[in-house]
mmCIF file with all atom_site columns, C-alpha atoms in Angstrom:
data_model
loop_
_atom_site.group_PDB
_atom_site.id
_atom_site.type_symbol
_atom_site.label_atom_id
_atom_site.label_alt_id
_atom_site.label_comp_id
_atom_site.label_asym_id
_atom_site.label_entity_id
_atom_site.label_seq_id
_atom_site.pdbx_PDB_ins_code
_atom_site.Cartn_x
_atom_site.Cartn_y
_atom_site.Cartn_z
_atom_site.occupancy
_atom_site.B_iso_or_equiv
_atom_site.pdbx_formal_charge
_atom_site.auth_seq_id
_atom_site.auth_comp_id
_atom_site.auth_asym_id
_atom_site.auth_atom_id
_atom_site.pdbx_PDB_model_num
ATOM 1   C CA . MET A 1 1   ? 13.111  17.340  -9.193  1.00 57.00 ? 14  MET A CA 1
ATOM 2   C CA . SER A 1 2   ? 15.918  15.371  -12.289 1.00 69.00 ? 15  SER A CA 1
ATOM 3   C CA . GLN A 1 3   ? 14.809  13.363  -14.188 1.00 85.00 ? 16  GLN A CA 1
ATOM 4   C CA . ARG A 1 4   ? 15.358  9.581   -13.913 1.00 86.00 ? 17  ARG A CA 1
ATOM 5   C CA . LYS A 1 5   ? 17.526  7.748   -16.973 1.00 90.00 ? 18  LYS A CA 1
ATOM 6   C CA . GLU A 1 6   ? 15.250  4.428   -17.794 1.00 91.00 ? 19  GLU A CA 1
ATOM 7   C CA . THR A 1 7   ? 17.842  2.088   -15.543 1.00 91.00 ? 20  THR A CA 1
ATOM 8   C CA . ASP A 1 8   ? 17.317  4.098   -12.406 1.00 90.00 ? 21  ASP A CA 1
ATOM 9   C CA . PHE A 1 9   ? 15.657  2.682   -9.459  1.00 91.00 ? 22  PHE A CA 1
ATOM 10  C CA . PRO A 1 10  ? 13.397  5.503   -8.377  1.00 92.00 ? 23  PRO A CA 1
ATOM 11  C CA . THR A 1 11  ? 14.060  7.935   -5.829  1.00 90.00 ? 24  THR A CA 1
ATOM 12  C CA . ALA A 1 12  ? 12.223  6.213   -3.007  1.00 93.00 ? 25  ALA A CA 1
ATOM 13  C CA . VAL A 1 13  ? 14.159  3.202   -3.396  1.00 93.00 ? 26  VAL A CA 1
ATOM 14  C CA . GLU A 1 14  ? 17.856  5.018   -4.264  1.00 91.00 ? 27  GLU A CA 1
ATOM 15  C CA . SER A 1 15  ? 17.606  7.569   -2.492  1.00 90.00 ? 28  SER A CA 1
ATOM 16  C CA . TRP A 1 16  ? 15.115  7.033   0.648   1.00 93.00 ? 29  TRP A CA 1
ATOM 17  C CA . GLY A 1 17  ? 15.617  4.085   1.096   1.00 94.00 ? 30  GLY A CA 1
ATOM 18  C CA . TRP A 1 18  ? 12.334  2.536   1.251   1.00 96.00 ? 31  TRP A CA 1
ATOM 19  C CA . LYS A 1 19  ? 11.984  -1.456  -0.061  1.00 96.00 ? 32  LYS A CA 1
ATOM 20  C CA . PHE A 1 20  ? 9.271   -3.052  -2.735  1.00 96.00 ? 33  PHE A CA 1
ATOM 21  C CA . HIS A 1 21  ? 6.430   -5.291  -0.491  1.00 96.00 ? 34  HIS A CA 1
ATOM 22  C CA . HIS A 1 22  ? 3.577   -5.723  -2.534  1.00 97.00 ? 35  HIS A CA 1
ATOM 23  C CA . VAL A 1 23  ? 0.888   -3.982  -5.948  1.00 97.00 ? 36  VAL A CA 1
ATOM 24  C CA . GLY A 1 24  ? -2.766  -3.821  -4.447  1.00 97.00 ? 37  GLY A CA 1
ATOM 25  C CA . ILE A 1 25  ? -5.059  -4.793  -6.687  1.00 98.00 ? 38  ILE A CA 1
ATOM 26  C CA . PRO A 1 26  ? -8.601  -3.605  -6.095  1.00 98.00 ? 39  PRO A CA 1
ATOM 27  C CA . THR A 1 27  ? -10.701 -6.842  -7.386  1.00 97.00 ? 40  THR A CA 1
ATOM 28  C CA . LEU A 1 28  ? -14.782 -7.580  -7.704  1.00 96.00 ? 41  LEU A CA 1
ATOM 29  C CA . GLU A 1 29  ? -13.963 -11.196 -7.867  1.00 96.00 ? 42  GLU A CA 1
ATOM 30  C CA . HIS A 1 30  ? -14.176 -14.200 -4.339  1.00 95.00 ? 43  HIS A CA 1
ATOM 31  C CA . LYS A 1 31  ? -10.420 -14.871 -5.242  1.00 94.00 ? 44  LYS A CA 1
ATOM 32  C CA . ASP A 1 32  ? -8.679  -18.676 -4.036  1.00 92.00 ? 45  ASP A CA 1
ATOM 33  C CA . GLY A 1 33  ? -7.460  -18.549 0.099   1.00 93.00 ? 46  GLY A CA 1
ATOM 34  C CA . GLU A 1 34  ? -8.962  -14.835 0.841   1.00 95.00 ? 47  GLU A CA 1
ATOM 35  C CA . ARG A 1 35  ? -8.418  -14.175 4.038   1.00 93.00 ? 48  ARG A CA 1
ATOM 36  C CA . TYR A 1 36  ? -11.449 -11.256 5.083   1.00 94.00 ? 49  TYR A CA 1
ATOM 37  C CA . LEU A 1 37  ? -10.316 -8.416  7.342   1.00 91.00 ? 50  LEU A CA 1
ATOM 38  C CA . PRO A 1 38  ? -13.368 -7.635  9.506   1.00 92.00 ? 51  PRO A CA 1
ATOM 39  C CA . HIS A 1 39  ? -11.824 -4.410  11.084  1.00 89.00 ? 52  HIS A CA 1
ATOM 40  C CA . LEU A 1 40  ? -11.355 -3.058  7.683   1.00 90.00 ? 53  LEU A CA 1
ATOM 41  C CA . LYS A 1 41  ? -14.239 -4.529  5.336   1.00 95.00 ? 54  LYS A CA 1
ATOM 42  C CA . PHE A 1 42  ? -12.415 -6.205  2.971   1.00 95.00 ? 55  PHE A CA 1
ATOM 43  C CA . SER A 1 43  ? -10.747 -9.584  1.954   1.00 96.00 ? 56  SER A CA 1
ATOM 44  C CA . VAL A 1 44  ? -6.557  -10.123 0.968   1.00 95.00 ? 57  VAL A CA 1
ATOM 45  C CA . SER A 1 45  ? -5.140  -12.405 -0.929  1.00 96.00 ? 58  SER A CA 1
ATOM 46  C CA . GLY A 1 46  ? -2.388  -13.945 -3.490  1.00 94.00 ? 59  GLY A CA 1
ATOM 47  C CA . PHE A 1 47  ? -0.051  -12.366 -1.423  1.00 91.00 ? 60  PHE A CA 1
ATOM 48  C CA . GLN A 1 48  ? 1.441   -15.200 0.533   1.00 90.00 ? 61  GLN A CA 1
ATOM 49  C CA . THR A 1 49  ? 1.802   -17.392 -2.651  1.00 93.00 ? 62  THR A CA 1
ATOM 50  C CA . SER A 1 50  ? 2.337   -14.137 -5.408  1.00 94.00 ? 63  SER A CA 1
ATOM 51  C CA . PRO A 1 51  ? 6.787   -14.896 -6.471  1.00 95.00 ? 64  PRO A CA 1
ATOM 52  C CA . PHE A 1 52  ? 5.852   -11.039 -7.259  1.00 95.00 ? 65  PHE A CA 1
ATOM 53  C CA . GLY A 1 53  ? 4.371   -8.862  -4.661  1.00 95.00 ? 66  GLY A CA 1
ATOM 54  C CA . VAL A 1 54  ? 0.438   -8.974  -5.956  1.00 97.00 ? 67  VAL A CA 1
ATOM 55  C CA . GLU A 1 55  ? -2.250  -8.678  -3.443  1.00 96.00 ? 68  GLU A CA 1
ATOM 56  C CA . TRP A 1 56  ? -6.116  -8.745  -4.823  1.00 97.00 ? 69  TRP A CA 1
ATOM 57  C CA . MET A 1 57  ? -8.044  -6.801  -2.696  1.00 97.00 ? 70  MET A CA 1
ATOM 58  C CA . ARG A 1 58  ? -12.050 -7.283  -2.353  1.00 98.00 ? 71  ARG A CA 1
ATOM 59  C CA . PHE A 1 59  ? -14.055 -4.525  -0.623  1.00 97.00 ? 72  PHE A CA 1
ATOM 60  C CA . ASP A 1 60  ? -17.479 -4.506  1.413   1.00 97.00 ? 73  ASP A CA 1
ATOM 61  C CA . LYS A 1 61  ? -19.862 -2.180  0.295   1.00 96.00 ? 74  LYS A CA 1
ATOM 62  C CA . GLU A 1 62  ? -19.392 -0.847  4.039   1.00 96.00 ? 75  GLU A CA 1
ATOM 63  C CA . CYS A 1 63  ? -15.534 -0.667  3.598   1.00 96.00 ? 76  CYS A CA 1
ATOM 64  C CA . GLU A 1 64  ? -14.872 2.550   4.416   1.00 94.00 ? 77  GLU A CA 1
ATOM 65  C CA . LEU A 1 65  ? -11.524 3.324   2.861   1.00 95.00 ? 78  LEU A CA 1
ATOM 66  C CA . PRO A 1 66  ? -11.533 5.794   -0.115  1.00 96.00 ? 79  PRO A CA 1
ATOM 67  C CA . GLU A 1 67  ? -13.152 5.463   -3.146  1.00 96.00 ? 80  GLU A CA 1
ATOM 68  C CA . LEU A 1 68  ? -9.162  5.649   -4.812  1.00 97.00 ? 81  LEU A CA 1
ATOM 69  C CA . VAL A 1 69  ? -8.024  3.255   -1.801  1.00 97.00 ? 82  VAL A CA 1
ATOM 70  C CA . GLN A 1 70  ? -10.924 0.815   -3.155  1.00 97.00 ? 83  GLN A CA 1
ATOM 71  C CA . LYS A 1 71  ? -11.137 1.344   -6.917  1.00 97.00 ? 84  LYS A CA 1
ATOM 72  C CA . VAL A 1 72  ? -7.412  2.045   -8.239  1.00 98.00 ? 85  VAL A CA 1
ATOM 73  C CA . PRO A 1 73  ? -3.769  -0.689  -7.885  1.00 98.00 ? 86  PRO A CA 1
ATOM 74  C CA . HIS A 1 74  ? -1.930  1.029   -4.867  1.00 98.00 ? 87  HIS A CA 1
ATOM 75  C CA . ILE A 1 75  ? 2.528   0.031   -4.577  1.00 97.00 ? 88  ILE A CA 1
ATOM 76  C CA . ALA A 1 76  ? 3.470   -0.415  -1.482  1.00 97.00 ? 89  ALA A CA 1
ATOM 77  C CA . PHE A 1 77  ? 7.246   0.184   0.207   1.00 98.00 ? 90  PHE A CA 1
ATOM 78  C CA . VAL A 1 78  ? 8.387   -0.594  3.324   1.00 97.00 ? 91  VAL A CA 1
ATOM 79  C CA . VAL A 1 79  ? 9.822   2.143   5.459   1.00 97.00 ? 92  VAL A CA 1
ATOM 80  C CA . ASN A 1 80  ? 12.246  1.775   8.498   1.00 96.00 ? 93  ASN A CA 1
ATOM 81  C CA . ASP A 1 81  ? 10.126  5.179   10.372  1.00 96.00 ? 94  ASP A CA 1
ATOM 82  C CA . LEU A 1 82  ? 6.677   5.511   9.145   1.00 97.00 ? 95  LEU A CA 1
ATOM 83  C CA . ASP A 1 83  ? 5.845   8.749   10.756  1.00 96.00 ? 96  ASP A CA 1
ATOM 84  C CA . HIS A 1 84  ? 9.364   9.973   9.984   1.00 96.00 ? 97  HIS A CA 1
ATOM 85  C CA . GLU A 1 85  ? 8.512   9.570   6.609   1.00 96.00 ? 98  GLU A CA 1
ATOM 86  C CA . LEU A 1 86  ? 3.911   11.202  7.220   1.00 96.00 ? 99  LEU A CA 1
ATOM 87  C CA . ARG A 1 87  ? 6.105   14.390  8.355   1.00 95.00 ? 100 ARG A CA 1
ATOM 88  C CA . VAL A 1 88  ? 8.890   14.596  5.348   1.00 94.00 ? 101 VAL A CA 1
ATOM 89  C CA . ILE A 1 89  ? 7.006   13.560  2.092   1.00 92.00 ? 102 ILE A CA 1
ATOM 90  C CA . ASN A 1 90  ? 4.403   16.523  0.555   1.00 88.00 ? 103 ASN A CA 1
ATOM 91  C CA . CYS A 1 91  ? 1.714   14.707  -0.017  1.00 92.00 ? 104 CYS A CA 1
ATOM 92  C CA . ASN A 1 92  ? -1.904  13.911  0.858   1.00 95.00 ? 105 ASN A CA 1
ATOM 93  C CA . ILE A 1 93  ? -2.512  11.498  3.921   1.00 96.00 ? 106 ILE A CA 1
ATOM 94  C CA . LEU A 1 94  ? -5.335  9.118   2.842   1.00 96.00 ? 107 LEU A CA 1
ATOM 95  C CA . VAL A 1 95  ? -5.463  6.943   5.391   1.00 95.00 ? 108 VAL A CA 1
ATOM 96  C CA . LYS A 1 96  ? -3.755  7.631   8.542   1.00 95.00 ? 109 LYS A CA 1
ATOM 97  C CA . PRO A 1 97  ? -1.456  5.041   10.413  1.00 95.00 ? 110 PRO A CA 1
ATOM 98  C CA . ASN A 1 98  ? -2.862  2.292   11.307  1.00 92.00 ? 111 ASN A CA 1
ATOM 99  C CA . ALA A 1 99  ? -2.204  -1.238  12.269  1.00 90.00 ? 112 ALA A CA 1
ATOM 100 C CA . PRO A 1 100 ? -4.052  -3.747  9.877   1.00 86.00 ? 113 PRO A CA 1
ATOM 101 C CA . MET A 1 101 ? -3.026  -7.039  11.823  1.00 83.00 ? 114 MET A CA 1
ATOM 102 C CA . LYS A 1 102 ? -0.007  -7.301  14.284  1.00 88.00 ? 115 LYS A CA 1
ATOM 103 C CA . GLY A 1 103 ? 4.256   -6.373  14.280  1.00 92.00 ? 116 GLY A CA 1
ATOM 104 C CA . ILE A 1 104 ? 2.483   -4.180  11.676  1.00 94.00 ? 117 ILE A CA 1
ATOM 105 C CA . ARG A 1 105 ? 1.905   -0.473  10.695  1.00 96.00 ? 118 ARG A CA 1
ATOM 106 C CA . VAL A 1 106 ? 0.151   1.610   7.423   1.00 96.00 ? 119 VAL A CA 1
ATOM 107 C CA . ALA A 1 107 ? -0.053  4.149   6.019   1.00 97.00 ? 120 ALA A CA 1
ATOM 108 C CA . ILE A 1 108 ? -1.900  5.148   2.473   1.00 97.00 ? 121 ILE A CA 1
ATOM 109 C CA . ILE A 1 109 ? -1.158  8.967   0.970   1.00 98.00 ? 122 ILE A CA 1
ATOM 110 C CA . GLU A 1 110 ? -1.848  9.766   -2.569  1.00 97.00 ? 123 GLU A CA 1
ATOM 111 C CA . TYR A 1 111 ? 0.770   10.703  -5.375  1.00 95.00 ? 124 TYR A CA 1
ATOM 112 C CA . GLN A 1 112 ? -0.267  12.349  -8.297  1.00 94.00 ? 125 GLN A CA 1
ATOM 113 C CA . GLY A 1 113 ? -3.765  10.458  -8.296  1.00 95.00 ? 126 GLY A CA 1
ATOM 114 C CA . SER A 1 114 ? -2.128  7.171   -7.132  1.00 96.00 ? 127 SER A CA 1
ATOM 115 C CA . PRO A 1 115 ? -2.046  5.452   -3.982  1.00 98.00 ? 128 PRO A CA 1
ATOM 116 C CA . ILE A 1 116 ? 1.312   4.729   -1.965  1.00 98.00 ? 129 ILE A CA 1
ATOM 117 C CA . GLU A 1 117 ? 0.960   2.953   1.578   1.00 98.00 ? 130 GLU A CA 1
ATOM 118 C CA . LEU A 1 118 ? 4.070   3.051   3.454   1.00 98.00 ? 131 LEU A CA 1
ATOM 119 C CA . ILE A 1 119 ? 4.576   -0.449  5.819   1.00 98.00 ? 132 ILE A CA 1
ATOM 120 C CA . GLU A 1 120 ? 6.572   -0.407  8.577   1.00 97.00 ? 133 GLU A CA 1
ATOM 121 C CA . MET A 1 121 ? 6.999   -3.663  10.210  1.00 95.00 ? 134 MET A CA 1
ATOM 122 C CA . GLY A 1 122 ? 7.545   -4.218  13.945  1.00 81.00 ? 135 GLY A CA 1
ATOM 123 C CA . ASP A 1 123 ? 8.940   -6.984  16.067  1.00 65.00 ? 136 ASP A CA 1
#
């Protein structure tokens, strides 16, 4: 893979067509406006009000998501076809495709120790 210049966009954006969605940051603090996702056993907050796409994630002790997801911030991209991207990308799948809420499918991959969330938005 060739090195990109400081003025170039990442390959995922420039060549693959992925679109930035948010940065997920694990926290132990309770945040205003938390929304609890009981089937995943964690709370999210901030996304709906952040102009920069910052989302805070507070995990229950019983949460079964991988430790990497619970401890390391992740970046999330919208993709057109989640299944296709998972087939062609050469990364470890940390969290298999699932639907955290209606109209959205997500998966989390690992790239060099960093979790990357892929999001497919349906109708």
